[in-house]
Structure formats: structure tokens, C-alpha cells
């Protein structure tokens, strides 16, 4: 396929924008990219993009896409004045999602996630990370990961599956988090690894979840199995989770509103990507901003993701996350675009995508836009014209 008359945001180098560019693909790979005037002669299906903007296919590198049920009713209850306790007594909160997810079959989980995934595809996403973390038994965590793998086989996106058994302490283990790590998290890790179901391992390091010492135990097992790690860190308080993650060579540390300078320096030294999640910040009406200036100062690469989950980010639009990252956190549109392409690829440990260059996957998004800033600027619009996934055009 020969794509012509395109404005190409290659995401390679500083001057990554090619105003009148062309891209040649072969099979699922990019064969050539450059100014149209330099296009090598050759045969192929020609597609004139009418001057439209082409970016790498977007990568949503932090989602809880697979889950059952929703929490719209508790959202409504809280807005009608119910307290946290009242919501919890009515069966609300993360426990309600765990209950619904345990009750769902793998097929039901896939069907529910597929609807959310369709919205993501319509927003230009070609790779998505999907976490477990609402099963919280070995069997239910494995079921969630199988559902994530099944989503990857439905076509149209590639899925990176992450085991997040250390997401919450389930009711049957209240006050016994260490026993939960021993009896569920570590066996779930072994089981997921044995079936090849996990591409990475995540945890939630927070006062309401797991301590750094508990996360450390999970990470030691993950690394012994050869699995890379990532961490929900410094979302609601500073427990030093980012530095812990960096010590384990983590691919990413995510949220980071309460990150301090030592944590940023540790991430920089380890090459750990900062995943910025403005959807959860918005839903929780958080007031402490992630320290973007500190991350810039230390040269920590910043990714941006939806955190799509039923509790703190019932959100499927990655372009809306880009807008929020710019408006709330003062990231630049260039940073936001790098955050959903090249640095999101880094957060997943994938070097074959996230940029437009010869040899990489032919995953592209074509936009009804003339300049990359438009993707961050519009609110709630999806200016996607077409997606190219693995070299195939699926308008
Ligand atoms: N941080 C979050 O914001 C979500 N998980 C996490 O580790 C919340 C998940 C939920 O409330 O369902
Ligand atoms: Fe999350």
C-alpha cells in the first residue's frame, strides 16, 4: 500500500513532521516513509489521504478494560448525598466490580470489554494494555487474563495483558493482606506464567491496597519468572512506590500525583516511564497535580493513558485523556501525542511501534486534522478518518 498526500507525525527526532509525505507498507510492516517527492518507484495500491494528518496508531498503555458491571448507580448515590459508608453498605465500591467479575463467564467479560474496545478503536487505538485485578482469586484472575487474550484475537488491536492480582485485598482476606499475597497473588503469578497469559505484572501500592514490602514480594516472584513489572504508585499518597518500581527495573510507574524528586530521579536512572492518568485525577476531583516539571527536569519519558475502569475512570477516549493532560497538567500537545505513541510503546516494552519508521508495524491513524495539536485541542470529538492496523485499512 502506498499512502500519499499525508501530513506525517513520525514521532522520530525533533522535526518529526513531514508536510507532504508518503508511507509505503508491505504486509504488516512499514517499508518506507519520507517526503512524497522522494517516493521510490514501485507498484502498490495508492491511497491519497488528501493532506490529512497521519500518526502512529495510538497505544493505550494502562486500562482495566476487562471487568463486569458498572458503578453508575453509586456515582448517582454519591451525587445525591450518600456517604462513602452508605455506598459501601449498599454493596458499592471496588467490591461490587469484584463480585460482578467473579460471577461473569470469560465470554461475558469479552463481550463487555469488546464494546469499550470498539470505542477505543474508533479513537485511533491499535494497541491496548489490559489488566486483571477484579477477580482476586487465582481462577478469576486467570479468567480475566484469558478474556484479555481473547480480545487480542478478535482482531483490530494488539493486547498487552497484565496480571494485577495485587490490586485490592478482597473481603475474605480483610486484615490479612500478607496471606492474600501468599495464597492468591503469588500462585496467580505462577499460574498466569505457566499458561503464557501475562506480559507484565502490576500492583497497587497505597494505604488502601498494598505496602511497598508486599509489592516487593510480588515483584521478586515476577522477575524470577522473567516478567517485567509496573506499578500504580503515588496516586493518593507518597509511599515511595515509584522508587521501589525503579529498583525492579519497572517498565512504568503510573498515576504519580504524589511523586517526589527522589522518586523521579530513581525513575530516570532506571528508564521507567511515567504514565499520566488524567481521567482518574478528574473523577476523584484530585487537587494535587502530577509533578510534570520534575519529570521533565529529570528526563523521565511521559506516557498518557485512559486508566479505563468502572470506579475512577469510566473513560474510553484516549484523545480526551490527551486533552485533559494538556489542560489540567499543562503538558504540551507534542508531549501528549508522544505520550500515546512512542512513550506508551516504551511503557509496554515494545520497540516495534509508536513511531512511523521503516521496519516498524504498519499501525497508523489517519485524522481529519491538519496539525497534531488538534488531537489534544478538541474536547470529546473523535476526528479519526481511518485506521490502518497491521497494514490493513479499516476505515
Ligand atoms: N487505582 C485506581 O484509580 C483504580 N485502581 C487503582 O489501582 C480504581 C479501581 C476501582 O475503583 O475499581
Ligand atoms: Fe489503573
Coordinates of C-alpha atoms and ligand atoms in Angstrom, one line a residue:
X1 CA 0.0 0.0 0.0
X2 CA 1.3 3.5 -0.9
X3 CA -0.2 6.3 1.2
X4 CA 0.3 9.7 -0.4
X5 CA -0.5 13.3 0.2
X6 CA -0.2 13.0 4.0
X7 CA 1.0 15.2 6.8
X8 CA 3.0 12.7 8.8
X9 CA 3.9 12.9 12.5
X10 CA 6.6 10.3 12.5
X11 CA 7.5 10.8 16.2
X12 CA 11.1 10.3 15.3
X13 CA 13.5 13.1 16.3
X14 CA 12.6 16.7 17.0
X15 CA 11.5 17.7 13.4
X16 CA 9.2 14.6 13.1
X17 CA 6.6 16.3 10.9
X18 CA 6.7 15.6 7.2
X19 CA 4.3 18.1 5.5
X20 CA 3.7 16.4 2.1
X21 CA 4.7 12.9 2.9
X22 CA 4.2 9.3 1.8
X23 CA 4.3 5.9 3.5
X24 CA 4.8 2.6 1.9
X25 CA 3.7 -0.6 3.7
X26 CA 4.3 -4.2 2.9
X27 CA 2.4 -6.9 4.8
X28 CA 2.1 -5.7 8.4
X29 CA 5.3 -3.5 8.2
X30 CA 6.2 0.0 7.2
X31 CA 8.6 -0.3 4.3
X32 CA 9.4 3.4 3.6
X33 CA 8.4 6.9 4.9
X34 CA 9.5 10.2 3.6
X35 CA 8.6 13.3 1.5
X36 CA 6.4 12.3 -1.4
X37 CA 9.0 13.9 -3.8
X38 CA 11.5 11.1 -2.7
X39 CA 9.0 8.3 -3.1
X40 CA 10.8 5.3 -4.6
X41 CA 9.2 3.9 -7.7
X42 CA 7.2 0.7 -7.2
X43 CA 3.8 -0.9 -7.5
X44 CA 1.1 -0.9 -5.0
X45 CA -2.4 0.2 -4.1
X46 CA -2.3 4.0 -3.9
X47 CA -4.4 5.9 -1.3
X48 CA -4.5 9.7 -1.5
X49 CA -5.0 11.0 2.0
X50 CA -6.0 14.5 0.9
X51 CA -3.4 16.2 3.1
X52 CA -4.7 14.6 6.3
X53 CA -2.6 14.1 9.4
X54 CA -1.1 10.6 9.9
X55 CA 0.2 9.5 13.3
X56 CA 1.3 6.1 14.7
X57 CA -1.7 4.1 15.8
X58 CA -2.5 5.2 19.4
X59 CA -1.4 3.0 22.3
X60 CA -3.5 3.0 25.5
X61 CA -0.9 1.6 27.9
X62 CA -3.0 1.5 31.1
X63 CA -6.5 0.1 31.1
X64 CA -8.8 -2.1 33.2
X65 CA -10.8 -2.8 30.1
X66 CA -11.9 -6.3 31.2
X67 CA -14.5 -6.1 34.1
X68 CA -18.2 -6.8 34.6
X69 CA -20.9 -4.4 35.8
X70 CA -20.6 -0.7 36.2
X71 CA -20.8 1.8 39.1
X72 CA -23.2 4.4 37.6
X73 CA -25.7 3.8 40.4
X74 CA -23.1 4.6 43.2
X75 CA -22.0 7.6 41.2
X76 CA -25.6 8.8 41.3
X77 CA -25.9 7.9 45.1
X78 CA -22.9 9.9 46.0
X79 CA -24.2 12.9 44.0
X80 CA -27.5 12.6 45.9
X81 CA -25.5 12.9 49.1
X82 CA -24.8 9.3 50.2
X83 CA -21.6 8.9 52.2
X84 CA -18.8 6.6 51.4
X85 CA -20.1 4.2 54.1
X86 CA -23.6 4.3 52.7
X87 CA -22.3 3.4 49.3
X88 CA -20.2 0.6 50.7
X89 CA -23.1 -0.8 52.7
X90 CA -25.2 -0.7 49.6
X91 CA -22.6 -3.0 48.0
X92 CA -20.7 -0.3 46.1
X93 CA -17.1 0.4 45.5
X94 CA -14.4 -1.9 44.0
X95 CA -16.0 -4.9 45.8
X96 CA -19.1 -4.6 43.6
X97 CA -16.9 -4.8 40.5
X98 CA -15.1 -7.8 42.0
X99 CA -18.4 -9.6 42.7
X100 CA -19.7 -8.9 39.2
X101 CA -16.5 -10.0 37.6
X102 CA -16.3 -13.2 39.6
X103 CA -19.9 -14.0 38.6
X104 CA -19.2 -13.4 34.9
X105 CA -18.0 -16.1 32.4
X106 CA -15.0 -15.5 30.3
X107 CA -17.3 -15.0 27.3
X108 CA -19.3 -12.3 29.1
X109 CA -16.2 -10.5 30.1
X110 CA -15.0 -10.5 26.5
X111 CA -18.4 -9.2 25.2
X112 CA -18.5 -6.4 27.8
X113 CA -14.9 -5.4 27.1
X114 CA -15.5 -5.6 23.3
X115 CA -18.0 -2.7 23.4
X116 CA -15.4 -0.5 25.2
X117 CA -12.7 -1.6 22.8
X118 CA -14.8 -0.6 19.9
X119 CA -14.9 2.9 21.2
X120 CA -11.1 2.9 21.6
X121 CA -10.6 1.6 18.0
X122 CA -12.9 4.4 16.8
X123 CA -10.5 6.8 18.6
X124 CA -7.5 5.5 16.7
X125 CA -6.2 2.9 19.2
X126 CA -4.3 0.0 17.7
X127 CA -2.5 -1.4 20.9
X128 CA -4.1 -1.6 24.3
X129 CA -2.8 -2.8 27.6
X130 CA -5.4 -4.8 29.7
X131 CA -5.1 -5.6 33.4
X132 CA -6.7 -8.2 35.5
X133 CA -7.3 -7.2 39.1
X134 CA -11.1 -7.6 39.7
X135 CA -11.0 -11.4 40.1
X136 CA -8.8 -11.6 43.2
X137 CA -8.8 -15.4 43.2
X138 CA -6.4 -17.5 41.2
X139 CA -9.1 -18.8 38.9
X140 CA -10.8 -15.4 38.4
X141 CA -7.5 -13.6 37.7
X142 CA -6.6 -16.3 35.2
X143 CA -10.2 -15.9 33.7
X144 CA -9.7 -12.2 33.3
X145 CA -6.3 -12.7 31.5
X146 CA -7.8 -15.3 29.2
X147 CA -10.5 -12.7 28.3
X148 CA -7.8 -10.2 27.6
X149 CA -6.0 -12.6 25.3
X150 CA -9.3 -13.4 23.6
X151 CA -9.8 -9.7 22.9
X152 CA -6.5 -9.7 21.2
X153 CA -7.7 -12.4 18.9
X154 CA -10.9 -10.6 17.8
X155 CA -8.7 -8.5 15.5
X156 CA -8.2 -4.8 15.1
X157 CA -5.9 -4.3 18.1
X158 CA -3.0 -6.0 19.8
X159 CA -3.4 -6.6 23.5
X160 CA -0.7 -6.5 26.2
X161 CA -2.0 -8.4 29.2
X162 CA -1.0 -7.5 32.7
X163 CA -1.6 -9.5 35.9
X164 CA -2.8 -7.2 38.6
X165 CA -3.7 -9.7 41.4
X166 CA -2.2 -7.2 43.9
X167 CA -5.0 -4.6 43.1
X168 CA -7.1 -4.8 46.3
X169 CA -7.5 -7.0 49.3
X170 CA -10.7 -9.0 48.8
X171 CA -13.3 -9.1 51.6
X172 CA -12.4 -12.7 52.5
X173 CA -8.9 -11.5 53.3
X174 CA -9.7 -8.3 55.2
X175 CA -6.8 -7.6 57.6
X176 CA -4.8 -10.4 56.1
X177 CA -3.1 -8.8 53.1
X178 CA 0.1 -10.8 53.6
X179 CA -1.9 -14.1 53.5
X180 CA -3.6 -12.8 50.3
X181 CA -0.2 -12.2 48.7
X182 CA 1.0 -15.8 49.7
X183 CA -2.3 -17.6 48.9
X184 CA -3.5 -15.7 45.8
X185 CA -1.1 -13.2 44.3
X186 CA 2.0 -15.5 44.1
X187 CA 0.1 -18.6 42.9
X188 CA -1.8 -16.5 40.4
X189 CA 1.6 -15.3 39.1
X190 CA 2.8 -18.9 38.7
X191 CA -0.5 -19.9 37.0
X192 CA -0.6 -17.0 34.6
X193 CA 3.1 -17.5 33.7
X194 CA 2.6 -21.3 33.1
X195 CA -0.2 -20.5 30.6
X196 CA 1.7 -17.6 29.0
X197 CA -1.2 -15.3 29.9
X198 CA 0.8 -12.3 31.3
X199 CA 3.1 -9.9 29.5
X200 CA 3.8 -8.0 32.7
X201 CA 2.9 -7.7 36.4
X202 CA 1.3 -4.7 38.1
X203 CA 0.4 -3.8 41.7
X204 CA -1.4 -1.1 43.6
X205 CA 1.0 0.4 46.3
X206 CA -1.2 2.5 48.5
X207 CA -2.6 2.8 52.0
X208 CA -5.9 1.3 50.8
X209 CA -4.1 -1.5 49.0
X210 CA -0.6 -3.0 49.5
X211 CA 2.5 -1.8 51.3
X212 CA 5.9 -1.5 49.5
X213 CA 7.1 -4.6 51.3
X214 CA 4.1 -6.6 50.0
X215 CA 4.6 -5.3 46.4
X216 CA 8.3 -6.1 46.7
X217 CA 7.4 -9.8 47.3
X218 CA 5.2 -9.8 44.2
X219 CA 7.9 -8.2 42.1
X220 CA 10.6 -10.6 43.2
X221 CA 8.5 -13.5 42.1
X222 CA 7.6 -11.8 38.8
X223 CA 11.2 -11.1 38.0
X224 CA 12.2 -14.6 38.9
X225 CA 9.7 -15.8 36.2
X226 CA 11.2 -13.2 33.8
X227 CA 8.2 -11.0 33.7
X228 CA 8.6 -7.2 33.6
X229 CA 6.8 -5.1 36.3
X230 CA 4.9 -1.9 36.5
X231 CA 3.2 -0.2 39.5
X232 CA 0.2 2.0 40.5
X233 CA 2.3 4.4 42.6
X234 CA 1.9 7.7 44.5
X235 CA -1.7 8.1 43.4
X236 CA -3.2 9.1 46.7
X237 CA -0.1 9.4 48.9
X238 CA 3.7 9.0 48.7
X239 CA 4.8 5.6 49.9
X240 CA 8.0 5.5 47.7
X241 CA 6.3 3.2 45.2
X242 CA 8.0 4.7 42.2
X243 CA 11.5 4.2 43.6
X244 CA 10.6 0.6 44.5
X245 CA 9.3 0.0 41.0
X246 CA 12.5 1.6 39.6
X247 CA 14.6 -0.7 41.7
X248 CA 13.0 -3.6 39.9
X249 CA 13.6 -2.0 36.5
X250 CA 9.9 -1.4 36.1
X251 CA 8.6 -0.6 32.6
X252 CA 6.4 2.1 34.1
X253 CA 5.1 3.8 37.3
X254 CA 1.6 5.1 36.9
X255 CA -0.5 8.0 38.4
X256 CA 2.3 9.7 40.4
X257 CA 0.4 12.7 41.7
X258 CA 2.4 12.5 44.9
X259 CA 5.7 11.6 43.4
X260 CA 8.8 13.4 44.9
X261 CA 12.1 14.3 43.4
X262 CA 13.9 11.2 44.7
X263 CA 11.2 9.1 43.0
X264 CA 11.6 11.0 39.7
X265 CA 15.4 10.6 39.8
X266 CA 15.1 6.9 40.5
X267 CA 12.7 6.5 37.6
X268 CA 15.0 8.4 35.3
X269 CA 18.0 6.3 36.3
X270 CA 16.0 3.1 35.7
X271 CA 14.4 4.2 32.4
X272 CA 11.0 3.7 34.0
X273 CA 8.2 5.5 32.0
X274 CA 5.8 7.8 33.9
X275 CA 2.2 7.0 32.9
X276 CA 0.0 10.1 33.4
X277 CA -3.7 9.3 34.0
X278 CA -5.8 12.4 34.0
X279 CA -9.1 10.5 33.9
X280 CA -8.7 9.2 37.4
X281 CA -7.5 12.7 38.6
X282 CA -10.7 14.2 37.1
X283 CA -13.1 11.6 38.5
X284 CA -11.6 11.7 42.0
X285 CA -11.5 15.5 41.8
X286 CA -7.9 15.3 42.9
X287 CA -6.2 18.6 43.6
X288 CA -2.5 17.6 43.7
X289 CA -1.1 17.6 40.2
X290 CA 1.4 15.1 39.0
X291 CA 4.9 16.8 39.0
X292 CA 5.3 17.3 35.3
X293 CA 8.1 19.9 35.7
X294 CA 10.0 17.4 37.8
X295 CA 9.6 14.6 35.3
X296 CA 10.7 16.9 32.5
X297 CA 13.7 18.1 34.6
X298 CA 14.9 14.5 35.1
X299 CA 14.1 13.5 31.6
X300 CA 11.6 10.8 32.6
X301 CA 9.5 9.8 29.5
X302 CA 5.8 10.5 30.0
X303 CA 3.0 8.4 28.6
X304 CA -0.7 9.3 28.8
X305 CA -3.4 6.6 29.2
X306 CA -7.2 6.4 30.0
X307 CA -7.0 4.1 33.0
X308 CA -10.4 2.9 31.7
X309 CA -12.0 1.3 34.8
X310 CA -15.5 1.4 36.3
X311 CA -14.5 3.2 39.5
X312 CA -12.2 6.1 38.9
X313 CA -12.1 6.4 35.2
X314 CA -15.1 5.2 33.3
X315 CA -13.5 6.6 30.2
X316 CA -12.6 5.1 26.8
X317 CA -11.3 8.1 24.9
X318 CA -7.5 8.4 24.7
X319 CA -7.8 11.7 22.8
X320 CA -9.9 13.1 25.7
X321 CA -7.1 11.9 28.0
X322 CA -4.6 13.9 25.8
X323 CA -6.9 17.0 26.2
X324 CA -7.0 16.6 30.0
X325 CA -3.3 16.0 30.2
X326 CA -2.8 19.4 28.4
X327 CA -5.4 21.4 30.2
X328 CA -5.1 20.0 33.8
X329 CA -1.4 19.3 33.8
X330 CA 0.0 21.7 31.2
X331 CA 1.6 19.0 29.1
X332 CA 2.2 20.3 25.6
X333 CA 0.3 18.8 22.7
X334 CA 3.6 17.3 21.4
X335 CA 4.1 15.7 24.8
X336 CA 0.6 14.4 24.8
X337 CA 1.0 12.8 21.4
X338 CA 4.3 11.3 22.3
X339 CA 2.6 10.0 25.4
X340 CA 0.1 8.0 23.5
X341 CA 2.5 6.8 20.8
X342 CA 6.3 6.4 21.4
X343 CA 6.4 6.6 25.2
X344 CA 3.3 4.4 25.5
X345 CA 5.2 1.8 23.5
X346 CA 8.1 2.3 25.9
X347 CA 5.7 1.7 28.9
X348 CA 4.8 -1.6 27.3
X349 CA 8.4 -2.5 26.4
X350 CA 7.5 -2.6 22.7
X351 CA 10.1 -1.2 20.3
X352 CA 8.3 -2.2 17.1
X353 CA 5.6 0.5 17.2
X354 CA 4.8 4.0 18.5
X355 CA 6.8 5.7 15.7
X356 CA 6.5 5.8 11.9
X357 CA 9.7 4.4 10.5
X358 CA 10.8 1.6 8.2
X359 CA 10.6 -1.8 9.7
X360 CA 8.1 -1.0 12.4
X361 CA 4.5 -2.3 12.5
X362 CA 2.1 -0.6 10.0
X363 CA -0.3 0.6 12.7
X364 CA -1.4 4.1 11.7
X365 CA -4.2 6.6 12.5
X366 CA -5.4 9.0 9.8
X367 CA -7.1 12.1 11.2
X368 CA -9.4 14.8 9.8
X369 CA -6.9 17.2 11.1
X370 CA -4.1 19.3 9.6
X371 CA -1.8 19.6 12.7
X372 CA -1.0 17.3 15.7
X373 CA -2.2 20.0 18.2
X374 CA -5.8 19.4 17.0
X375 CA -5.8 16.0 18.6
X376 CA -5.3 17.4 22.1
X377 CA -7.3 20.6 21.5
X378 CA -10.7 19.2 20.7
X379 CA -12.9 18.1 23.6
X380 CA -14.9 14.9 23.1
X381 CA -14.5 14.9 19.3
X382 CA -13.0 11.9 17.6
X383 CA -11.5 13.3 14.4
X384 CA -10.4 9.8 13.2
X385 CA -10.7 9.4 9.5
X386 CA -9.3 5.8 9.2
X387 CA -7.1 3.4 11.0
X388 CA -4.5 1.1 9.5
X389 CA -3.9 -2.0 11.6
X390 CA -1.1 -4.4 10.6
X391 CA -1.0 -2.8 7.1
X392 CA -4.8 -3.2 6.6
X393 CA -7.0 -0.2 6.2
X394 CA -10.2 -0.4 8.3
X395 CA -11.9 2.9 7.8
Ligands
LIG1 N1 -6.3 2.9 41.0 C1 -7.4 3.4 40.6 O1 -7.7 4.5 40.4 C2 -8.3 2.2 40.3 N2 -7.4 1.1 40.6 C3 -6.3 1.6 41.0 O2 -5.4 0.8 41.3 C4 -9.6 2.1 41.0 C5 -10.3 0.8 40.7 C6 -11.8 0.8 41.1 O3 -12.2 1.6 41.9 O4 -12.5 0.0 40.5
LIG2 FE1 -5.3 1.8 37.0

